[in-house]
Short mmCIF file of C-alpha atoms in Angstrom, two decimals:
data_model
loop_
_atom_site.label_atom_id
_atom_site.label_comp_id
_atom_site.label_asym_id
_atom_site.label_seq_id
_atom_site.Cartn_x
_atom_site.Cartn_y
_atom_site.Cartn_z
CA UNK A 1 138.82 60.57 49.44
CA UNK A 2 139.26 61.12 45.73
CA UNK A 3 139.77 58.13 42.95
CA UNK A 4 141.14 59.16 40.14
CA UNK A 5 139.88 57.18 36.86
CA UNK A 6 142.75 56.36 35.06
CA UNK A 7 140.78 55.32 31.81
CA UNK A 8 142.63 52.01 31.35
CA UNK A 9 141.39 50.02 28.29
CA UNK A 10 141.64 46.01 29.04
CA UNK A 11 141.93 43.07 26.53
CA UNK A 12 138.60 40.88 27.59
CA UNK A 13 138.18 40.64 31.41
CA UNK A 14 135.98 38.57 32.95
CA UNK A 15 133.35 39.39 35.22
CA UNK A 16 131.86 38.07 38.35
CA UNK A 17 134.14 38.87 41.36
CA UNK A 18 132.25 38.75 44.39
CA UNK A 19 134.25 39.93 46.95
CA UNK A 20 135.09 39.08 50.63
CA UNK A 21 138.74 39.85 51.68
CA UNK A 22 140.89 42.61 50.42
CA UNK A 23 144.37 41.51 49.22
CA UNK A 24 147.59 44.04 49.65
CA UNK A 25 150.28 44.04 47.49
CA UNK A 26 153.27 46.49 46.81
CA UNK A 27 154.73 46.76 43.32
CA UNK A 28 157.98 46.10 44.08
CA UNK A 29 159.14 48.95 41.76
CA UNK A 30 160.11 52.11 43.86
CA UNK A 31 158.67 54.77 40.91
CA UNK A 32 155.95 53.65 38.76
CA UNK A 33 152.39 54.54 37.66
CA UNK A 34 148.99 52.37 37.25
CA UNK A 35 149.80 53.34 33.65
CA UNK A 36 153.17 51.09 34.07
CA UNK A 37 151.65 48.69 36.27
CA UNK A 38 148.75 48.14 32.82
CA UNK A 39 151.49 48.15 30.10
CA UNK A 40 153.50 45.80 32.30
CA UNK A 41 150.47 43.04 32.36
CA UNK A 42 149.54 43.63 28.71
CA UNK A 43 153.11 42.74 28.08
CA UNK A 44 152.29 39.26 29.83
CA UNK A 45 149.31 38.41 27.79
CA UNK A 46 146.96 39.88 30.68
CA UNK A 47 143.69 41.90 29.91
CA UNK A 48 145.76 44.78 31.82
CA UNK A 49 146.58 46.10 34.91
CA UNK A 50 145.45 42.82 37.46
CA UNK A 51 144.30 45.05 40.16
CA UNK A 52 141.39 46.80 41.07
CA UNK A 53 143.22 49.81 42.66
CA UNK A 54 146.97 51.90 42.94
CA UNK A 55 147.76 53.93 45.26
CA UNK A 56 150.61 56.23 44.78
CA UNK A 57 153.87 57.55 47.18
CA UNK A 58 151.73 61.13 47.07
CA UNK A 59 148.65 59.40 48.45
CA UNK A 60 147.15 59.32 45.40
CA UNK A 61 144.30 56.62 44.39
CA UNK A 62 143.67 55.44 41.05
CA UNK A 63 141.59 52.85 39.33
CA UNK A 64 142.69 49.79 38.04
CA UNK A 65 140.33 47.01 36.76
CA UNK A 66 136.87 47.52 37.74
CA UNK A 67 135.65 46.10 41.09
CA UNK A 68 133.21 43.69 39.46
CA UNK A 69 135.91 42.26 37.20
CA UNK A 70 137.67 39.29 38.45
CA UNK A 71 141.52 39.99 39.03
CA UNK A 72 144.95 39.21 37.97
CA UNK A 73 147.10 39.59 41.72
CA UNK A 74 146.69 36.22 42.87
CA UNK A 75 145.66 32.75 41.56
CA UNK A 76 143.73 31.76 44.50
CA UNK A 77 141.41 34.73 45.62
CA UNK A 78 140.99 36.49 42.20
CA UNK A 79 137.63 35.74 42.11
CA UNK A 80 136.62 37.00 45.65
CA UNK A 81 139.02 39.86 46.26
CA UNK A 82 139.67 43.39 45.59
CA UNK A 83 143.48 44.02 45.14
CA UNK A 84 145.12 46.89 46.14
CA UNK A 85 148.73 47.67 44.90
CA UNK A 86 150.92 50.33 46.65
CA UNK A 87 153.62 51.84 44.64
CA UNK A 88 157.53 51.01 46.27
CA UNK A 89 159.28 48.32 46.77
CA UNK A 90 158.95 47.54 50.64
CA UNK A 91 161.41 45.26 51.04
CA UNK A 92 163.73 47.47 51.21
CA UNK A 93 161.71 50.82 51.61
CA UNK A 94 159.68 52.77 54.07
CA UNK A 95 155.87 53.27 53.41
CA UNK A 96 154.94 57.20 53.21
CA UNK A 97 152.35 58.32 56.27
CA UNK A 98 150.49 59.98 53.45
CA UNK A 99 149.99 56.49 51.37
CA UNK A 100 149.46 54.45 54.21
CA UNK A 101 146.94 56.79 55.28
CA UNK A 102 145.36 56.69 51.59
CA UNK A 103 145.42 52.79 51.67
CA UNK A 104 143.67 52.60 55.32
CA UNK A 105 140.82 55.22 53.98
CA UNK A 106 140.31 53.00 50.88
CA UNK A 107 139.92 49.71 52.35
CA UNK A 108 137.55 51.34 55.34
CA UNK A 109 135.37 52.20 51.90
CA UNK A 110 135.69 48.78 50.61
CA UNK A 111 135.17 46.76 53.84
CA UNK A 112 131.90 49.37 54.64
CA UNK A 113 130.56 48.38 50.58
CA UNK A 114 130.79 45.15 50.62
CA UNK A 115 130.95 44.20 54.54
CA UNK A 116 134.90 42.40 54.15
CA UNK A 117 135.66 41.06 57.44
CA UNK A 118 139.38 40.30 56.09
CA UNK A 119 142.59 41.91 54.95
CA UNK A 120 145.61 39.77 53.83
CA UNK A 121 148.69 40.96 52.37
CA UNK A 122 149.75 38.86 49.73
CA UNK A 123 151.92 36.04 50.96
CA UNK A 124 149.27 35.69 53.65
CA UNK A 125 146.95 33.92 51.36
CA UNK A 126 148.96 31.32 51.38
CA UNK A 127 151.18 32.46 48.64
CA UNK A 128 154.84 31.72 47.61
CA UNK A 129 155.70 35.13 47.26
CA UNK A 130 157.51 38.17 49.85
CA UNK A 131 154.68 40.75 48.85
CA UNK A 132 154.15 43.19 49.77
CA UNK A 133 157.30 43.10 51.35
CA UNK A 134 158.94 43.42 55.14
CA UNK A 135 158.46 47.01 55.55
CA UNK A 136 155.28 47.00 54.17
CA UNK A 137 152.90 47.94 57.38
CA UNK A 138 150.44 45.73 56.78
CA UNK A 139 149.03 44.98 61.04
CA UNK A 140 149.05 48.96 60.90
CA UNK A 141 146.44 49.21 58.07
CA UNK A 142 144.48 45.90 59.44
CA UNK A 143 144.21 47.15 62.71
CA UNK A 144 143.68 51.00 61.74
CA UNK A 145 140.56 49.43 59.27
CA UNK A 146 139.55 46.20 61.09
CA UNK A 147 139.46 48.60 64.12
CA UNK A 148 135.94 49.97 63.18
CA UNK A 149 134.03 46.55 63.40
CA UNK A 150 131.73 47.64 66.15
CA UNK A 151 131.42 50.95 64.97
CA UNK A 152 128.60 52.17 62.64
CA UNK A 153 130.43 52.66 59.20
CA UNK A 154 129.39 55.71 57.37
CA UNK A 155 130.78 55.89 54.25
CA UNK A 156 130.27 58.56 51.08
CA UNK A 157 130.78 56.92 47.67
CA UNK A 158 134.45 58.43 46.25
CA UNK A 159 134.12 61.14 44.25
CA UNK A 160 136.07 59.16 40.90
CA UNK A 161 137.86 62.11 39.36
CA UNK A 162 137.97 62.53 35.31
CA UNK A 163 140.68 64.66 34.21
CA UNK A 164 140.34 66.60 30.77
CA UNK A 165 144.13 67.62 30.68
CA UNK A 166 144.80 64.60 28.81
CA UNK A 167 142.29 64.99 26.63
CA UNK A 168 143.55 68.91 26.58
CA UNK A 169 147.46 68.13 26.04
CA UNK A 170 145.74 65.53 22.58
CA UNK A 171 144.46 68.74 21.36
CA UNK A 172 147.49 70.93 21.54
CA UNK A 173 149.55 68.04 20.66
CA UNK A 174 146.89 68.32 17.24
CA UNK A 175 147.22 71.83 16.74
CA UNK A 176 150.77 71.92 16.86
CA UNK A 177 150.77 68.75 14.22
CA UNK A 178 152.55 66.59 16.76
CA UNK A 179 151.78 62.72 15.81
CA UNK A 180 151.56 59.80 17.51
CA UNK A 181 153.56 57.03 17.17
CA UNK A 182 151.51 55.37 14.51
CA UNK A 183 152.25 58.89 12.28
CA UNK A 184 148.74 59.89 12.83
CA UNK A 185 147.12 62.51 14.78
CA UNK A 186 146.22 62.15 17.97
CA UNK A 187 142.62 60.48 19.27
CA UNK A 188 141.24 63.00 21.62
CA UNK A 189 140.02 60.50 23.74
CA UNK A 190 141.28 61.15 27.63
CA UNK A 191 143.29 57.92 27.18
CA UNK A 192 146.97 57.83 28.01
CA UNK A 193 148.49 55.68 25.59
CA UNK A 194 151.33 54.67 23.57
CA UNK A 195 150.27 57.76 21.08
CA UNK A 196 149.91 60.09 23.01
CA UNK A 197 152.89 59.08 25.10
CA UNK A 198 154.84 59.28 21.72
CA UNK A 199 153.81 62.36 21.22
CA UNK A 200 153.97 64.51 24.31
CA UNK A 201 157.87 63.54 24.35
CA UNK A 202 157.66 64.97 20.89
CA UNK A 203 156.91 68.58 22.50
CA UNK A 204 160.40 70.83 23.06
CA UNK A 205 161.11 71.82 26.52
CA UNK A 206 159.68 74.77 27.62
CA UNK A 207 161.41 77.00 29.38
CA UNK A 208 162.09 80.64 30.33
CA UNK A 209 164.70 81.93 27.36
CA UNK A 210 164.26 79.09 25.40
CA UNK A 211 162.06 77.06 23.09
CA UNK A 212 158.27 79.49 22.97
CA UNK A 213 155.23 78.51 21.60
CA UNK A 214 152.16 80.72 21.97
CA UNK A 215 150.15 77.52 22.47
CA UNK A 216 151.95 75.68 24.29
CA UNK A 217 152.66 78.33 26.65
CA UNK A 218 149.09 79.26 26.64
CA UNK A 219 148.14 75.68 27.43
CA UNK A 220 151.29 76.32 30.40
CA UNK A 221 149.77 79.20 31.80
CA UNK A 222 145.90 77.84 31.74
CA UNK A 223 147.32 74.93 33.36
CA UNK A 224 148.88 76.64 36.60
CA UNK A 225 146.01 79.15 36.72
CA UNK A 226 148.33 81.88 36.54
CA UNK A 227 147.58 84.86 34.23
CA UNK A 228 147.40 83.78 29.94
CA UNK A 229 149.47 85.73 28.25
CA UNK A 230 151.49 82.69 25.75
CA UNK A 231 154.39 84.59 27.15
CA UNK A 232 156.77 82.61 28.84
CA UNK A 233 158.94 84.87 31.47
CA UNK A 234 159.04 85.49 34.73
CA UNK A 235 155.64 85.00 36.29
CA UNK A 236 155.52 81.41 34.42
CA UNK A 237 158.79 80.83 35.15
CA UNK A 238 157.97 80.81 38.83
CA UNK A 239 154.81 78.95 38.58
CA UNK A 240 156.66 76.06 36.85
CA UNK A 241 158.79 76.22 39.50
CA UNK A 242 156.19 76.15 42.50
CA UNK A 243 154.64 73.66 40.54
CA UNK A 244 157.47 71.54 40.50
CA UNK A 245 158.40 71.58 44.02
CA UNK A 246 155.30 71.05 45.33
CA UNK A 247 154.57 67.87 43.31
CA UNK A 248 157.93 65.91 43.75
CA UNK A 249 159.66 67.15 40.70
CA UNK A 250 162.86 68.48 40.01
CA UNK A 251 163.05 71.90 39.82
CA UNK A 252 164.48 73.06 37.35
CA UNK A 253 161.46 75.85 35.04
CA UNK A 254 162.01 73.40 32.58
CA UNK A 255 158.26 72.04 31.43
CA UNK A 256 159.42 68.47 30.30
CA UNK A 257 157.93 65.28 29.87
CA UNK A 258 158.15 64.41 34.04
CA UNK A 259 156.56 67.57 34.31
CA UNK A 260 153.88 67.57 31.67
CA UNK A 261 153.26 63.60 32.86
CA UNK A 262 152.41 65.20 36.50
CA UNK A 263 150.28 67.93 35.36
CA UNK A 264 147.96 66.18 33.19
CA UNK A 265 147.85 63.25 36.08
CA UNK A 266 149.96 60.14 34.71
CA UNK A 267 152.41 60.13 37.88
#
């Protein structure tokens, strides 16, 4: 199991959680990132993103607010919980085998950590609230985790997964004189944020026959491990394409801000 750090920074959060129940919630947004989830609870006055993990359609796992934090995903618990939100809206949805199977192996590491006995979904709590929705297969993952009781629990620590593309796409971003939305160049920090958002939409579409950049092609090629040659033709042209289709995108050759977003690890 791999947990990708997504490198959030939070307004003041307060520390102290001591947790003994894992809450389960769904995001009741059918596409959206732990990057979207953050901006979403700055926008309410929150310290950021209010829980501790995301887990993604692709089975994808990333960090939210750190375990020791207290959280933001429900008045009552937030103090004695680790929150888990699921990207889709499962009212109305179905829940991918591949996430489900992500959320079950991350809540067997949590329960095994700190010894949880219990696993609500939301409304469960009590709350006045439908999450994390009707299709959401929540007695599947409590009975798939809550399974193990009697079992000796062996669990490895996650590997927590730093990517440098973002700090990579900052520099070329730099070198190419793209700026951020504040006008200035770009902090080549690792840190997804408004600037660097603003500026990687900045970058033309690259595509076979169209806009070329030695660069950015470069930065293209290095990116796909195919050969680097800041020529962008055939061979890339295909390995965009892969790319794309094995990651969810539409394929199209056309490196774009969906693309670029999924290759340096954003969605």
């Amino acid at each position: 199991m791999n947990i990708i750090n997504s490198n959030l920074q939070f307004k003041g959060l307060s520390y102290g959680n001591n947790p003994d129940l894992i809450l389960l919630h769904h995001a009741e947004a059918s596409s959206c990132t732990v990057y979207d989830i953050h901006n979403w609870h700055l926008a309410r006055g929150w310290a950021g993103c209010g829980y501790h993990y995301f887990v993604r359609k692709d089975g994808s796992i990333y960090t939210g607010r750190p375990e020791n934090a207290i959280g933001a995903h429900c008045p009552n618990v937030n103090s004695h919980s680790i929150g888990i939100c699921a990207e889709g809206a499962y009212m109305i949805e179905a829940m991918p085998e591949i996430q489900k199977q992500a959320i079950i192996d991350l809540c067997k590491y949590i329960k095994g950590k700190y010894n949880i006995q219990k696993i609500l979904g939301h409304k469960e709590v009590p709350y006045p609230t439908d999450c994390p929705g009707i299709n959401y297969p929540l007695d599947e993952i409590r009975d798939a985790v809550m399974n193990n009781i009697s079992q000796p629990i062996e669990q490895s620590k996650p590997q927590t997964q730093d990517s440098e593309w973002i700090r990579s796409i900052q520099h070329l971003c730099n070198q190419l004189g793209i700026k951020g939305a504040n006008g200035l160049p770009l902090d080549e920090d690792n840190i997804f944020g408004r600037n660097t958002e603003y500026a990687i939409k900045q970058l033309p579409v690259a595509k076979i026959q169209g806009y070329h950049n030695d660069l950015y092609t470069r930065w293209i090629q290095k990116r796909l491990g195919i050969s680097v040659d800041g020529i962008f033709y055939k061979e890339c042209d295909k390995a965009v394409r892969d790319y794309q289709a094995s990651h969810g995108l539409s394929v199209d050759g056309q490196v774009g801000f969906n693309t670029i977003r999924r290759m340096i690890g954003v969605i």
